[in-house]
Short mmCIF file of C-alpha atoms and ligand atoms in Angstrom, two decimals:
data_model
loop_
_atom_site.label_atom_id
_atom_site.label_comp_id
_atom_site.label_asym_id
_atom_site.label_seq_id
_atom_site.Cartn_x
_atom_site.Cartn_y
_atom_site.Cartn_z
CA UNK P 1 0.00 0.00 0.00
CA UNK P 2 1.07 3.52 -0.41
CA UNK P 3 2.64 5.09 2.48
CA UNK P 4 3.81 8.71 0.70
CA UNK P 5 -0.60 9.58 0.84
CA UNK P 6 -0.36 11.54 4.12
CA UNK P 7 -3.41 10.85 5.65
CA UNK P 8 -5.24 8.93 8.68
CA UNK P 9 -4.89 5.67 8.87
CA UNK P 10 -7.83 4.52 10.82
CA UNK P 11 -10.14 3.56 7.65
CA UNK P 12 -11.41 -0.23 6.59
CA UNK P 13 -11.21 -1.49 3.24
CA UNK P 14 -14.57 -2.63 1.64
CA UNK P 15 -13.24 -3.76 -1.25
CA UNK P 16 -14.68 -6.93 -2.98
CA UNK P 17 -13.59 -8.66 -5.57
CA UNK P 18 -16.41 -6.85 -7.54
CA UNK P 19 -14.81 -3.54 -7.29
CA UNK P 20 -13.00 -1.19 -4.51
CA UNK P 21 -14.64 0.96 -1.34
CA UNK P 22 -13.00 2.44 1.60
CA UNK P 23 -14.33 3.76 4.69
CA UNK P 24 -12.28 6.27 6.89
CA UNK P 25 -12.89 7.33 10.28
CA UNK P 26 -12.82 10.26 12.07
CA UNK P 27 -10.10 10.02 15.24
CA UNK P 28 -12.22 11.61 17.63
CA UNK P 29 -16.10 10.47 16.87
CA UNK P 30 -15.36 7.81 14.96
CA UNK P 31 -17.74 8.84 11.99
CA UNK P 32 -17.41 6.91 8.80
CA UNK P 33 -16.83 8.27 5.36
CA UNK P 34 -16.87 5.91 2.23
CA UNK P 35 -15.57 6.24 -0.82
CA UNK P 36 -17.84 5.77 -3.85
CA UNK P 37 -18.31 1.97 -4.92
CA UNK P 38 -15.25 1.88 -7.64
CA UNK P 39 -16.34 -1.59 -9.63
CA UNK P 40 -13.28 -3.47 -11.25
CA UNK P 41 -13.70 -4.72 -14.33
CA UNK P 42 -10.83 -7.47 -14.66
CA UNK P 43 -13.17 -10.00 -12.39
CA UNK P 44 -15.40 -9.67 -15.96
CA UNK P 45 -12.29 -10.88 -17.83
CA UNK P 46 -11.45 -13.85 -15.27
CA UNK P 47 -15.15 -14.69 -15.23
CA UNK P 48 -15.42 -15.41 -19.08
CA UNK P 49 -12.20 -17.63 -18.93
CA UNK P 50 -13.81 -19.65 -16.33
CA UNK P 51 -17.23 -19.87 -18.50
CA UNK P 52 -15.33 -20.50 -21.32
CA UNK P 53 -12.91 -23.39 -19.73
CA UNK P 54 -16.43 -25.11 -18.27
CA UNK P 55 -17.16 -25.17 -21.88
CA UNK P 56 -14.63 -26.41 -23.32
CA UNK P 57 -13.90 -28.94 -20.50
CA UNK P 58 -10.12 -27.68 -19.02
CA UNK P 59 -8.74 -27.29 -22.22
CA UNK P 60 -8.26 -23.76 -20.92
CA UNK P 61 -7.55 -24.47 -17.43
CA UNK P 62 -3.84 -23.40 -18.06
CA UNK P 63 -5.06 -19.97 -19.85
CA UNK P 64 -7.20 -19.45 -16.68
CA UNK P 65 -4.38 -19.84 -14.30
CA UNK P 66 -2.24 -17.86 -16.03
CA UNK P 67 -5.14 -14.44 -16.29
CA UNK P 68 -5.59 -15.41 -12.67
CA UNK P 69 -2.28 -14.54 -11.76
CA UNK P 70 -2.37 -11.74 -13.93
CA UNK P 71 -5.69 -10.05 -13.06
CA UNK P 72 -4.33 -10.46 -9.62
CA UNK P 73 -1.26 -8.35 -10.40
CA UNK P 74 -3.09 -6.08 -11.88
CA UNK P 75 -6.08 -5.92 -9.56
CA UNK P 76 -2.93 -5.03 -7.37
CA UNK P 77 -2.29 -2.21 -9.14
CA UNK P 78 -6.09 -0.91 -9.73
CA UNK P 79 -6.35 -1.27 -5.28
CA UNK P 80 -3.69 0.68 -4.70
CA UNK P 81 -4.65 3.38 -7.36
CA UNK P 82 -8.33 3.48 -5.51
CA UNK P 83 -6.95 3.99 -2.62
CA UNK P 84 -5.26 6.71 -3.58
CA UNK P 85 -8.03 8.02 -5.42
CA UNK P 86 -10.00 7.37 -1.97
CA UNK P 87 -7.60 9.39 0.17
CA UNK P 88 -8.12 11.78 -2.32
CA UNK P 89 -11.52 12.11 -2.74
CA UNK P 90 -12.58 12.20 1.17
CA UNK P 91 -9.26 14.08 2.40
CA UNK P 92 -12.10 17.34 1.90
CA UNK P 93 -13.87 15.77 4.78
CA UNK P 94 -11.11 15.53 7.32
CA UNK P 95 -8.81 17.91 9.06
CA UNK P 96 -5.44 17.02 10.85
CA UNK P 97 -4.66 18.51 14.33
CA UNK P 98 -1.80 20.57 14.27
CA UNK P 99 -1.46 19.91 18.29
CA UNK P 100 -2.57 16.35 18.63
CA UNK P 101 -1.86 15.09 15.35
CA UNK P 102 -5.66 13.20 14.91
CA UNK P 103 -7.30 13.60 12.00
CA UNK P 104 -10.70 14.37 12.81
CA UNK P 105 -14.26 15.00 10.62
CA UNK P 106 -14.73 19.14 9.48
CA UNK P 107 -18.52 18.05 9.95
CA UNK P 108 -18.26 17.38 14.13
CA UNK P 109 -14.69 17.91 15.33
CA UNK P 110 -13.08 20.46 13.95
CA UNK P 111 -12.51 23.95 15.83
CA UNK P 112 -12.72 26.17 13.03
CA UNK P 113 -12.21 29.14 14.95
CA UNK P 114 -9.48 27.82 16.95
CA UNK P 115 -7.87 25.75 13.90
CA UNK P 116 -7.67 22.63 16.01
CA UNK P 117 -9.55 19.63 16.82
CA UNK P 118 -12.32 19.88 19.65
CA UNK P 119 -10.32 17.71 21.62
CA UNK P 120 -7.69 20.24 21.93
CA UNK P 121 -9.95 23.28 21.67
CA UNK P 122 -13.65 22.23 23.22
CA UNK P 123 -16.39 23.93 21.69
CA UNK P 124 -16.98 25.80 24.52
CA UNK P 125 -21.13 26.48 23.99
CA UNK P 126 -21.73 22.51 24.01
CA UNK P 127 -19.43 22.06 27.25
CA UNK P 128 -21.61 24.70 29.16
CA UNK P 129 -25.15 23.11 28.32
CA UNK P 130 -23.50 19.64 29.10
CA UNK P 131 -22.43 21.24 32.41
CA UNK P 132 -25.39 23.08 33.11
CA UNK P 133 -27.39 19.41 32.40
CA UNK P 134 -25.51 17.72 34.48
CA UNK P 135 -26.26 17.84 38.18
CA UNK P 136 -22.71 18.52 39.25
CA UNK P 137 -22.53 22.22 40.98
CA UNK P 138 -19.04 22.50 40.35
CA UNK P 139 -18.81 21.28 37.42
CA UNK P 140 -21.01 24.33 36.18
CA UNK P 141 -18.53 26.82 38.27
CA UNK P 142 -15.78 25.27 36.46
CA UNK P 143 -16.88 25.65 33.33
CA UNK P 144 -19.05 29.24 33.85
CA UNK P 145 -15.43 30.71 34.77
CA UNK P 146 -14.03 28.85 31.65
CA UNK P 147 -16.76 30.71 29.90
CA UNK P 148 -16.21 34.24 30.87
CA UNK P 149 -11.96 33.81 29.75
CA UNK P 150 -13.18 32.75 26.38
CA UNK P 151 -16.16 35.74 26.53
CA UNK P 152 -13.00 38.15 27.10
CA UNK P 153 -10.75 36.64 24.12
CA UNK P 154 -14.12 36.71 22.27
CA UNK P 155 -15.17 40.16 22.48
CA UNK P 156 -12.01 41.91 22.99
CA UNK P 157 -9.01 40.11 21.34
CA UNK P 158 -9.63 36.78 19.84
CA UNK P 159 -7.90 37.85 16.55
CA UNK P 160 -5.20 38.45 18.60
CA UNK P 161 -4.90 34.92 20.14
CA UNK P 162 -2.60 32.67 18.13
CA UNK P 163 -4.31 30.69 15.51
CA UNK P 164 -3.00 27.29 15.37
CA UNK P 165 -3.50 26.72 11.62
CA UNK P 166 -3.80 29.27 8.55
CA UNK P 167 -7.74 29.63 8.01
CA UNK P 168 -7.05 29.40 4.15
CA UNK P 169 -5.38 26.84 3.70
CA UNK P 170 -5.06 25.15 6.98
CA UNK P 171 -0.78 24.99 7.47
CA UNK P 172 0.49 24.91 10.75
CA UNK P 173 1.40 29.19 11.50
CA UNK P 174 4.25 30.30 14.24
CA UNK P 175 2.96 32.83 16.84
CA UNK P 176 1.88 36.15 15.76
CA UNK P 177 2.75 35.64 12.18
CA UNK P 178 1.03 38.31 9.91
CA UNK P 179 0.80 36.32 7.01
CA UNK P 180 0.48 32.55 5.96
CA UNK P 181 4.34 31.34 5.34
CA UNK P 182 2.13 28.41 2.83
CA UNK P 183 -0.15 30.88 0.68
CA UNK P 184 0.31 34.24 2.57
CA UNK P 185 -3.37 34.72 3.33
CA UNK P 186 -3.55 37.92 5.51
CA UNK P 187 -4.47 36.94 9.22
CA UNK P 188 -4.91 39.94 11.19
CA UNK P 189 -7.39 42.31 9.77
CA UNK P 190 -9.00 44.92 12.04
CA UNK P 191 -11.90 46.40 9.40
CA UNK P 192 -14.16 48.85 10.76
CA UNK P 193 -17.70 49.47 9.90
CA UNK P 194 -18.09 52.42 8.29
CA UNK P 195 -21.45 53.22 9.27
CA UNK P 196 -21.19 52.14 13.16
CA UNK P 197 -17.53 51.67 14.25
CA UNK P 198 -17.84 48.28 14.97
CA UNK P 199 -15.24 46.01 14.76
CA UNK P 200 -15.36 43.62 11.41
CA UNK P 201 -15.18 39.86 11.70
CA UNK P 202 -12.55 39.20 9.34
CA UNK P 203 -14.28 38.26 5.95
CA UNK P 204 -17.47 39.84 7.26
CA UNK P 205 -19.91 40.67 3.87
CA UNK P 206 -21.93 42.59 6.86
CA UNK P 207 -21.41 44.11 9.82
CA UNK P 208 -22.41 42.38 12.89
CA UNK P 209 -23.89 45.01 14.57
CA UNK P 210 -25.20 47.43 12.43
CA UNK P 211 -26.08 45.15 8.89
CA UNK P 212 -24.00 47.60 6.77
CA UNK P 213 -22.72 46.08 4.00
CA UNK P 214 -18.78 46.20 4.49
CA UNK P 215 -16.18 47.74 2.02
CA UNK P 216 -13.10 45.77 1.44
ZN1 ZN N 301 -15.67 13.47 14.11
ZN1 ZN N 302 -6.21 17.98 18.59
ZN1 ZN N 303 -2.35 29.68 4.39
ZN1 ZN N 304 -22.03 48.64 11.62
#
């Protein structure tokens, strides 16, 4: 198998002798992606010579052995290609920690925000609800005073904060860089509204306070 395709190995292989299917799974939730059924068509090929040699009584039984160990050579070939083509196709779907090195579903367990897994960066919104559920008193303090730190980086700085990953193109970004060293996407912008003042969400079409649409 290919080891140069950098991506997670915790996925199953489906494949049949009808044709080729992976599934990968997401480190954290363990969601399943497959690939698209990928039928292979040399199991056609080996399946006439085997019609053919009932027909003809084993005159062909040497022909068949031989396109038997061919078609397996080559069916070889075709697996590895669909996996690539498989690592390829649901790569989209998954996101690599830059901290804990899991590669985790965009769908669940990705931090966009933070540019890291939820494991490493808890989505902080589900944590209090599961807290406030829960019948633990403390548990709730805990997490109410991990609340009000993130409300402060929120409101006042969060741009600031380090991002872990580029937001364009996801590479790995030193402290306080200015600039994606992979595609140079701009990561501090501080955009005003024009109409209210407000600070701009970088990317913002509108202004979050106001509705104006913003300039940039
Ligand atoms: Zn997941
Ligand atoms: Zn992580
Ligand atoms: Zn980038
Ligand atoms: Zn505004």
């Amino acid at each position: 198998m290919e080891n140069s395709v950098q991506f997670s190995r915790n996925y199953s292989d489906l494949s049949t002798e009808r044709g080729f299917q992976f599934e990968f799974f997401c480190d954290r939730c363990g969601n399943g992606f497959r690939t698209q059924f990928k039928s292979f068509g040399m199991s056609a090929i080996t399946g006439a010579v085997d019609v053919a040699n009932s027909l003809f009584g084993g005159i062909l039984g040497r022909a068949a052995d031989v396109t038997d160990r061919v078609s397996s050579a080559s069916r070889e070939r075709a697996h590895d290609q669909a996996f690539i083509e498989a690592t390829t196709e649901l790569r989209p779907q998954f996101m690599q920690c830059p901290r804990c090195s899991n590669w985790v579903c965009k769908q669940s367990c990705w931090n966009h925000k933070k540019g890291l897994c939820k494991e490493c960066a808890p989505d902080l919104g589900v944590e209090m609800s599961a807290a406030q559920s829960s019948r633990s008193v403390e548990e709730v303090w805990a997490h109410a005073a991990m609340a009000e730190e993130d409300k402060k980086l929120a409101t006042e700085n969060w741009r600031e904060t380090i991002r872990a990953s580029c937001p364009q193109c996801n590479a790995p970004l030193a402290t306080n860089a200015k600039f994606c060293p992979e595609c140079g996407a701009k990561l501090k912008t501080s955009a005003h509204c024009t109409e209210c003042g407000a600070k701009l969400e970088p990317g913002a079409k509108f202004c979050g306070e106001c509705g104006t649409k913003t300039v940039q």
